[in-house]
PDB file of C-alpha atoms in Angstrom:
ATOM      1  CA  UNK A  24       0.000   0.000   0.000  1.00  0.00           C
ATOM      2  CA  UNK A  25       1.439   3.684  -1.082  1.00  0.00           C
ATOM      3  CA  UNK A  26       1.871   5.871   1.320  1.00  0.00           C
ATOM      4  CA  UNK A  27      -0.309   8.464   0.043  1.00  0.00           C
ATOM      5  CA  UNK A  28      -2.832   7.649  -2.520  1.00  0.00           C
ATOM      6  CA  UNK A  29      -4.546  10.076  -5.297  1.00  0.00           C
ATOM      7  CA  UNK A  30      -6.699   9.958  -8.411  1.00  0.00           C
ATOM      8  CA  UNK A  31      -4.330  10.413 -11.072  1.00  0.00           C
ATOM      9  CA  UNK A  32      -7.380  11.395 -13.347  1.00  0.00           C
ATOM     10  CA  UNK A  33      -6.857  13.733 -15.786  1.00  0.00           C
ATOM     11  CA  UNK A  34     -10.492  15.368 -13.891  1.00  0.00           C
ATOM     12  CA  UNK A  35     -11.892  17.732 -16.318  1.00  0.00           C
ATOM     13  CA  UNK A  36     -14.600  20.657 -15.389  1.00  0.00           C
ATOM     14  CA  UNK A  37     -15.782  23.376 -17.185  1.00  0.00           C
ATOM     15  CA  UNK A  38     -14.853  26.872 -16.400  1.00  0.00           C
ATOM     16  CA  UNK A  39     -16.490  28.174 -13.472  1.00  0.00           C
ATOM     17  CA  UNK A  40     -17.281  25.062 -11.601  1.00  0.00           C
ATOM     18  CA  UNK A  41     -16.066  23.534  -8.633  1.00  0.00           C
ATOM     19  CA  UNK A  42     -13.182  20.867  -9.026  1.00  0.00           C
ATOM     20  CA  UNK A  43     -12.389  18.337  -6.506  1.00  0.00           C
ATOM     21  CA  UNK A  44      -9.252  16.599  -5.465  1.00  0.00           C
ATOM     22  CA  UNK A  45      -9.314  13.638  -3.419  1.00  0.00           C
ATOM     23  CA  UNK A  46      -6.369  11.990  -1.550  1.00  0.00           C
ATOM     24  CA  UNK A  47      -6.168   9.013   1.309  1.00  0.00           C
ATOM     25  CA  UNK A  48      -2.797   8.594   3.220  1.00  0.00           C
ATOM     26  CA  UNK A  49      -1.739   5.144   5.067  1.00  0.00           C
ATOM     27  CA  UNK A  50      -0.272   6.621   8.068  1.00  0.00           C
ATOM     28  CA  UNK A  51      -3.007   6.861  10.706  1.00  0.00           C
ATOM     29  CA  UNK A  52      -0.603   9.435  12.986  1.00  0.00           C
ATOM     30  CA  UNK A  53       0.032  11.398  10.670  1.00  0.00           C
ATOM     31  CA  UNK A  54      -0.365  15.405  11.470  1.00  0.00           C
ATOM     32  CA  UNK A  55       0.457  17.311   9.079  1.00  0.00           C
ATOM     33  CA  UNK A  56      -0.804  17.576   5.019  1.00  0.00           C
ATOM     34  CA  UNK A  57       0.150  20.421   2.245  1.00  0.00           C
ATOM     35  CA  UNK A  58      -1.609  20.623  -1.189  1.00  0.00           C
ATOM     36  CA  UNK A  59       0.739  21.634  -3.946  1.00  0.00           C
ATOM     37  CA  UNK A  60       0.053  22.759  -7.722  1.00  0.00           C
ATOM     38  CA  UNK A  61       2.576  21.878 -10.228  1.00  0.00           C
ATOM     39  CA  UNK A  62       2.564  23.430 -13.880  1.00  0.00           C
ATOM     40  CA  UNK A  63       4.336  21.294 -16.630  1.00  0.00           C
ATOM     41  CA  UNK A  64       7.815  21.586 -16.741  1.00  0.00           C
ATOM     42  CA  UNK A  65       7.774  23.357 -13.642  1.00  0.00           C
ATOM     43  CA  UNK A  66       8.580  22.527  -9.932  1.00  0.00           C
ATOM     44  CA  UNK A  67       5.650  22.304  -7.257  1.00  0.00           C
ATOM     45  CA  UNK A  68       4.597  25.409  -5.456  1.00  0.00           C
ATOM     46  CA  UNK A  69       2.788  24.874  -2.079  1.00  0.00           C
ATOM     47  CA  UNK A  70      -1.061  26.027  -2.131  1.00  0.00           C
ATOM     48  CA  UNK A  71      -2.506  25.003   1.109  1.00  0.00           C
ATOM     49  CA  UNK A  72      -1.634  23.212   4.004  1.00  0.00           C
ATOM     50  CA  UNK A  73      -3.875  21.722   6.939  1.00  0.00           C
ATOM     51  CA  UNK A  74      -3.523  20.121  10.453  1.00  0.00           C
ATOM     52  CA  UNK A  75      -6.554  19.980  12.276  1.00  0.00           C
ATOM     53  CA  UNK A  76      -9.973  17.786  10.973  1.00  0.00           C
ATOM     54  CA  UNK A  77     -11.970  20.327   9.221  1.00  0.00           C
ATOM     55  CA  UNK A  78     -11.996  22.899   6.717  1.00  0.00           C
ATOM     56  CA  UNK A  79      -9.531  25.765   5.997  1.00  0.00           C
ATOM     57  CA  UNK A  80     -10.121  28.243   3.338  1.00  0.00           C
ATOM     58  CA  UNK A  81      -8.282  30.490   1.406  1.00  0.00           C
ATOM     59  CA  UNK A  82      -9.758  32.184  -1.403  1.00  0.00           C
ATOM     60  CA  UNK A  83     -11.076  30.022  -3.863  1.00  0.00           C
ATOM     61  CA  UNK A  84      -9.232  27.042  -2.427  1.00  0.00           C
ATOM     62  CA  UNK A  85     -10.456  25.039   0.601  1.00  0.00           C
ATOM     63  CA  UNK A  86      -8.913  21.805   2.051  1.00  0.00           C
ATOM     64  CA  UNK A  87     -11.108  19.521   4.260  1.00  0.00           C
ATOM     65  CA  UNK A  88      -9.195  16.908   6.476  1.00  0.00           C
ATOM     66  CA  UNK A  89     -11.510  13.901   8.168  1.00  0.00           C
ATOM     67  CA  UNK A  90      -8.417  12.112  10.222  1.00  0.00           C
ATOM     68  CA  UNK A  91     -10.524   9.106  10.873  1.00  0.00           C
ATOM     69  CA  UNK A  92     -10.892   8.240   7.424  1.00  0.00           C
ATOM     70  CA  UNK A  93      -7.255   9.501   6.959  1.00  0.00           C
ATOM     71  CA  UNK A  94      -8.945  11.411   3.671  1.00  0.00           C
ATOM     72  CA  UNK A  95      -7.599  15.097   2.787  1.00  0.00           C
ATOM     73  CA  UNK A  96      -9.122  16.972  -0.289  1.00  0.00           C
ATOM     74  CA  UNK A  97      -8.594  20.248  -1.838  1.00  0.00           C
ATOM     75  CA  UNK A  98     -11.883  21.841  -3.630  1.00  0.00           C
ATOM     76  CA  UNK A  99     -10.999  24.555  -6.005  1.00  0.00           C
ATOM     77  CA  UNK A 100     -14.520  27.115  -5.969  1.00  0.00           C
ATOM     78  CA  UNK A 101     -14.957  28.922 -10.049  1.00  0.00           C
ATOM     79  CA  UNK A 102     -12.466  26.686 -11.573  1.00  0.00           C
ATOM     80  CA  UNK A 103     -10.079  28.808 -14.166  1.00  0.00           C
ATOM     81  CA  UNK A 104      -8.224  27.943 -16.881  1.00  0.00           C
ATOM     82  CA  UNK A 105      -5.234  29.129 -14.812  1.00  0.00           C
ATOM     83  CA  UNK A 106      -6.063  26.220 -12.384  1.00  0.00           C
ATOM     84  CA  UNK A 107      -5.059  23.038 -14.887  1.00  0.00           C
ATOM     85  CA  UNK A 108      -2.234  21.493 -13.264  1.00  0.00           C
ATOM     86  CA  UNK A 109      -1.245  18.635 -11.389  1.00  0.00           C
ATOM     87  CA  UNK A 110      -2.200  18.434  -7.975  1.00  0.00           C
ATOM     88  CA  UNK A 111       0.155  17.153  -5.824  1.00  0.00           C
ATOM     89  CA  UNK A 112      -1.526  16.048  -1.994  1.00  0.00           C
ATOM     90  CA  UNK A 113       1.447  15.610   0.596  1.00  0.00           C
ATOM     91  CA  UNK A 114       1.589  14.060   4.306  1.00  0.00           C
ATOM     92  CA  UNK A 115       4.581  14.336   6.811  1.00  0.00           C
ATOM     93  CA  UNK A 116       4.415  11.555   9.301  1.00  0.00           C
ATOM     94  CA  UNK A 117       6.579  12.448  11.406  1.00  0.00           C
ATOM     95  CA  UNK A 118      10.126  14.426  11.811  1.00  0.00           C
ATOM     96  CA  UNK A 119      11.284  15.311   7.944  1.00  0.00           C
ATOM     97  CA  UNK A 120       9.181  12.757   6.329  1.00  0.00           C
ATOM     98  CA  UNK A 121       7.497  13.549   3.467  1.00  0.00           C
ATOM     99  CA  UNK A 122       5.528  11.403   1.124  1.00  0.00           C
ATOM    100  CA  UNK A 123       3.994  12.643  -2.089  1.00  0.00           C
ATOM    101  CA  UNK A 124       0.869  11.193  -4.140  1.00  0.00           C
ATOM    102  CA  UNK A 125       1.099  10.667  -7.814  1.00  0.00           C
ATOM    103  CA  UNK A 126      -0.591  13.859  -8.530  1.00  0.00           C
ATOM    104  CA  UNK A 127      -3.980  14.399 -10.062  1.00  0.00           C
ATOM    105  CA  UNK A 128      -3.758  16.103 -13.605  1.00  0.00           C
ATOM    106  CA  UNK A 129      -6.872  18.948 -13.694  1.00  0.00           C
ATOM    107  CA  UNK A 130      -8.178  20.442 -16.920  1.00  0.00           C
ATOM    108  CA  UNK A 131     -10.286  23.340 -16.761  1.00  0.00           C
ATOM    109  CA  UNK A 132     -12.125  23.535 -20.654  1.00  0.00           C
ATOM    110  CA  UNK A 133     -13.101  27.260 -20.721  1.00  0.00           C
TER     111      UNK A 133
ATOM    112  CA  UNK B  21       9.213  33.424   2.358  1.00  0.00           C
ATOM    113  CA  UNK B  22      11.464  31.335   2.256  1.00  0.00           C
ATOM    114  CA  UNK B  23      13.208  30.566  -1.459  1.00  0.00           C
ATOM    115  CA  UNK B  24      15.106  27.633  -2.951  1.00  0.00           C
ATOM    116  CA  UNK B  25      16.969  28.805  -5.343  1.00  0.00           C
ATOM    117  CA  UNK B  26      18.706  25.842  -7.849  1.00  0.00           C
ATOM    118  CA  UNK B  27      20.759  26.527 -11.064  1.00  0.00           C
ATOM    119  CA  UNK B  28      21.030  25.989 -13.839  1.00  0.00           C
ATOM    120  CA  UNK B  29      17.253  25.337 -14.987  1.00  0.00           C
ATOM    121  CA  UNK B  30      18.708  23.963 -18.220  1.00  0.00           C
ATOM    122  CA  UNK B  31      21.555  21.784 -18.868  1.00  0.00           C
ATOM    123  CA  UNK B  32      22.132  19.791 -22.278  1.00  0.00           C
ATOM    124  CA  UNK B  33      25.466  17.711 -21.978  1.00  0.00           C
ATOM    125  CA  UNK B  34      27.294  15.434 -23.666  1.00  0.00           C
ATOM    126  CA  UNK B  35      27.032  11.544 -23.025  1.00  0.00           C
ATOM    127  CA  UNK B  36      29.934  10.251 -20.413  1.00  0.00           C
ATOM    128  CA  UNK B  37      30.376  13.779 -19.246  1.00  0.00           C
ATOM    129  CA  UNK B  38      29.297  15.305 -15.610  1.00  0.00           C
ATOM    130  CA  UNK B  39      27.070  17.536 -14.610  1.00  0.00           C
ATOM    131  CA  UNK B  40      26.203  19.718 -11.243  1.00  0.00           C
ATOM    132  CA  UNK B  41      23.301  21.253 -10.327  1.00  0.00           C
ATOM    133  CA  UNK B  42      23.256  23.663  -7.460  1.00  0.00           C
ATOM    134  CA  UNK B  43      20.407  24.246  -4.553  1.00  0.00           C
ATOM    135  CA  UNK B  44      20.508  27.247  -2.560  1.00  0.00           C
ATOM    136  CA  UNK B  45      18.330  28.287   0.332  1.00  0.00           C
ATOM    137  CA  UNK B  46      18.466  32.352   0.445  1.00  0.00           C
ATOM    138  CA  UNK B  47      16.735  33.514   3.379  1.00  0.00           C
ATOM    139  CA  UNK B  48      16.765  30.536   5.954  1.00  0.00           C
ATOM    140  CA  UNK B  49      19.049  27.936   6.779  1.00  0.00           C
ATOM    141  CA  UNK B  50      18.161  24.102   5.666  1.00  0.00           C
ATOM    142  CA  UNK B  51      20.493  21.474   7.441  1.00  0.00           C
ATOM    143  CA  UNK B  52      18.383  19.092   4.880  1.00  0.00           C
ATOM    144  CA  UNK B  53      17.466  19.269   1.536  1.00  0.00           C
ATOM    145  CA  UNK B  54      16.049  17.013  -1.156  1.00  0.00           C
ATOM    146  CA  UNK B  55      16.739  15.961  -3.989  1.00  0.00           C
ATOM    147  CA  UNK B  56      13.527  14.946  -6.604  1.00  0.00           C
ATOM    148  CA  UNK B  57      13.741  13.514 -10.135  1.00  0.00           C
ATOM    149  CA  UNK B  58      10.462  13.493 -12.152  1.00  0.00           C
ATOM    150  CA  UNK B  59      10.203  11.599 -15.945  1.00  0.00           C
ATOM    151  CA  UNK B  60       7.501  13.324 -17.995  1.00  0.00           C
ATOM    152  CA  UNK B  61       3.898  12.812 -17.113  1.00  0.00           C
ATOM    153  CA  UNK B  62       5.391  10.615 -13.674  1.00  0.00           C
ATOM    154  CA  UNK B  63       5.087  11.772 -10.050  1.00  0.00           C
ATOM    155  CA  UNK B  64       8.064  12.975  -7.926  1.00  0.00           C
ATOM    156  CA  UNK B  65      10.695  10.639  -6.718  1.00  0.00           C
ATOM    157  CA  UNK B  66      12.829  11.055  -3.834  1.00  0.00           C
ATOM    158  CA  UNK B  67      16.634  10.693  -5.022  1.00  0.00           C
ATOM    159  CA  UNK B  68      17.957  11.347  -1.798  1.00  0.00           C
ATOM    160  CA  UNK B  69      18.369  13.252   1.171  1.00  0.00           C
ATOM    161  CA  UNK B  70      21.474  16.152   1.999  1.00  0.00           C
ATOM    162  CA  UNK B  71      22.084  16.389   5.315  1.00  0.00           C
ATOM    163  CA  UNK B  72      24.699  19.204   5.678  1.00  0.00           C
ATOM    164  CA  UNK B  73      28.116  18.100   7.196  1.00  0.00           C
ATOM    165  CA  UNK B  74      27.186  14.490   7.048  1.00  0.00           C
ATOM    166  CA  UNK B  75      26.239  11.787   4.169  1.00  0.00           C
ATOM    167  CA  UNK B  76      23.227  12.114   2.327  1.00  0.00           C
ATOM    168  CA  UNK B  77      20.532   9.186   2.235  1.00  0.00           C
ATOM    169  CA  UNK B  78      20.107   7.687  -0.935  1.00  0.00           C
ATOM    170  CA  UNK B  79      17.111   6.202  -1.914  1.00  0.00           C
ATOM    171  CA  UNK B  80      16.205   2.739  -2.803  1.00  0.00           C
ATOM    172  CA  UNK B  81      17.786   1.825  -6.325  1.00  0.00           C
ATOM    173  CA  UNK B  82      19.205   5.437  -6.437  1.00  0.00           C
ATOM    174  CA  UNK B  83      23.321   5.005  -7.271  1.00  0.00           C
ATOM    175  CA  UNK B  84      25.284   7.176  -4.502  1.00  0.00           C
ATOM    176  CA  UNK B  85      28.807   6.986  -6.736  1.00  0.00           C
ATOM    177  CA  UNK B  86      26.126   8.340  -9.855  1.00  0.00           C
ATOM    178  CA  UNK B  87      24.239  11.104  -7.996  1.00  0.00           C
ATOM    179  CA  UNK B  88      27.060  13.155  -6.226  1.00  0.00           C
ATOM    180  CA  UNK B  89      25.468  15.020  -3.301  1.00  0.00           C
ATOM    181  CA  UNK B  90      27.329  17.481  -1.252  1.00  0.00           C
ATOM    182  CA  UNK B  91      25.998  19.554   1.276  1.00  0.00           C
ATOM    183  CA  UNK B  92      28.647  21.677   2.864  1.00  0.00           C
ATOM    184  CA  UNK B  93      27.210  24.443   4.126  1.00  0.00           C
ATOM    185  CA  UNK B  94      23.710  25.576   5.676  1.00  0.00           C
ATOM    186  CA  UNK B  95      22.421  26.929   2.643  1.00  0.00           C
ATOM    187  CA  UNK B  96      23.556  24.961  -0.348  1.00  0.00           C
ATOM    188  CA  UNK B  97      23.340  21.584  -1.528  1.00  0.00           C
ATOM    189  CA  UNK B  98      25.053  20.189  -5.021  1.00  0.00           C
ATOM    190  CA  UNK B  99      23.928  17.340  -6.950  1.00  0.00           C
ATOM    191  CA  UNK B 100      26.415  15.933  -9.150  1.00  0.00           C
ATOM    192  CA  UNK B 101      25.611  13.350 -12.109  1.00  0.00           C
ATOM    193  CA  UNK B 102      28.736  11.536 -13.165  1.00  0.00           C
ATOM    194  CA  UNK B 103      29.121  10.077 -16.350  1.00  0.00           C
ATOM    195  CA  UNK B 104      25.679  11.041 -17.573  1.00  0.00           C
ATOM    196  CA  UNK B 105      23.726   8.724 -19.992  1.00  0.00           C
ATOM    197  CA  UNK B 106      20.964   9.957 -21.707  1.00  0.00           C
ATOM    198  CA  UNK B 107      18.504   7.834 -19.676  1.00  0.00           C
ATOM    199  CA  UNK B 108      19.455  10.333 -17.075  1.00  0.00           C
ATOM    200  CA  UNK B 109      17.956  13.060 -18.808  1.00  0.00           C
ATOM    201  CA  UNK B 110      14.899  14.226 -16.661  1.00  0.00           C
ATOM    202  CA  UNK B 111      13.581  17.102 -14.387  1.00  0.00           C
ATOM    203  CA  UNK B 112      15.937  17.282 -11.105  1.00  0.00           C
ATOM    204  CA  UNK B 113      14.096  19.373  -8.254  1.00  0.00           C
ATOM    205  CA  UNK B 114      15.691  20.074  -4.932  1.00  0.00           C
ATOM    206  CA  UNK B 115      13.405  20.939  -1.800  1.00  0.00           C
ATOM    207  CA  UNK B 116      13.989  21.861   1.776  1.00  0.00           C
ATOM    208  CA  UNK B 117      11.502  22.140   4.663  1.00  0.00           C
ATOM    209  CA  UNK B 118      11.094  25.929   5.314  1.00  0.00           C
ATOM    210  CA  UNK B 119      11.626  27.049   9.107  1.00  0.00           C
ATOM    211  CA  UNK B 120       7.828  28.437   9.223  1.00  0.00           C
ATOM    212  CA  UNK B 121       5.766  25.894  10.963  1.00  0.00           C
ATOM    213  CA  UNK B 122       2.861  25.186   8.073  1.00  0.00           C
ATOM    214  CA  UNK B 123       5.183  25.634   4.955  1.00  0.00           C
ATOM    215  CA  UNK B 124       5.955  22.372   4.556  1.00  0.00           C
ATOM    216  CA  UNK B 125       8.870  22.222   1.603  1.00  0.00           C
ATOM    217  CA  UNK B 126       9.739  24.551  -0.517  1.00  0.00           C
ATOM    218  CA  UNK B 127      10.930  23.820  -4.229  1.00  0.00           C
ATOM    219  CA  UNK B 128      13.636  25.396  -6.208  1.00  0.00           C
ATOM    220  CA  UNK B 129      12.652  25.862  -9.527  1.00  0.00           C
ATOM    221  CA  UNK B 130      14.287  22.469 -10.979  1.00  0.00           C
ATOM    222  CA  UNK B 131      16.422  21.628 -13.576  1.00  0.00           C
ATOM    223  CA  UNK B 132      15.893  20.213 -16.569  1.00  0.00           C
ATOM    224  CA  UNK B 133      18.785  17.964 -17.480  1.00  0.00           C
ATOM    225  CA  UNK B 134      19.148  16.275 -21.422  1.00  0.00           C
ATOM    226  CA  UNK B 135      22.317  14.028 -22.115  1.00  0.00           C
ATOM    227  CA  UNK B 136      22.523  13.976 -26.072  1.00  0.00           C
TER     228      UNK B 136
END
């Protein structure tokens, strides 16, 4: 079993709508999870991170964390073009442990 | 916030030659960095990890006498390919977990290596 475990899609939505990224991690103590966005041919850049079960918003991106069902996702509110990358979910275990998913590729069709 | 800077962003070299790539953390200091390759359209792998003043940590399958990695100071971290083969062309990111708490790792902007 991977460590961290994503949809590699592609997930397509029209412009405008919501998009939704879904990722489950193996590590049931794990506390900490990041959401990054990478463009092609270009290195990841952090969008969101979250700790605590919940939601946490910023802007047009929110990321919900349910612990007991070790699920993180990352909803993305008027999808725009600007928005088709690869989604990237991340979990650190513990200490400098990192574990990426495979990334889930989004297309936004204007 | 914090920036990882890594040069060059484009290399082309010839076959059986080496190459270096440099990682540089400019406003914080990173006792660890990372080193990523990614083949087109693939995820992220972890190469190995720098640990300044020590040996890095390779990865599983990942040649240590290949992949050079020297981290000698605080704030930079060099990756050297020896004798590069063109199957070693890819994307080569470095990363480093930024001091803020809820940053998690920062990426330089990778390096896009082609071995003719």
């Amino acid at each position: 079993q991977k460590e961290v475990e994503q949809n590699s899609g592609p997930l397509s939505v029209p412009e405008g709508a919501i998009a939704s990224l879904n990722c489950t991690y193996s590590d049931r103590g794990s506390q900490s999870f990041f959401w990054y966005r990478q463009y092609s041919g270009k290195s990841p850049e952090l969008i969101m991170s979250i700790y605590s079960n919940g939601d946490k918003e910023d802007g047009r991106f929110t990321a919900q964390l349910n612990k007991a069902s070790q699920y993180v996702s990352l909803l993305i509110r008027d999808s725009q073009p600007s928005d088709s990358a690869t989604y990237l979910c991340a979990v650190n275990p513990a200490g400098n442990q990192f574990y990426f998913g495979t990334g889930t590729s989004l297309t936004v069709i204007p | 916030g914090a920036v990882v800077s890594q040069h060059p962003s484009r290399v082309i070299c010839k076959s059986g030659t080496s190459v270096k790539i440099e990682c540089r953390s400019l406003d914080f200091q990173a006792t660890t960095m990372f080193w990523y390759r990614q083949f087109p359209k693939q995820s992220l792998m972890l190469m190995a990890t720098s640990n300044e003043g020590s040996k890095a940590t390779y990865e599983q399958g990942v040649e240590k006498d290949k992949f050079l990695i020297n981290h000698a100071s605080l704030t930079l971290s060099t990756l050297t390919v020896t004798s590069a083969h063109p199957e070693d062309s890819s994307f080569y990111i470095c990363s480093a977990r930024t001091p803020r708490e809820g940053d998690g790792y920062t990426f330089g902007s990778g390096t896009r290596l082609t071995v003719v």
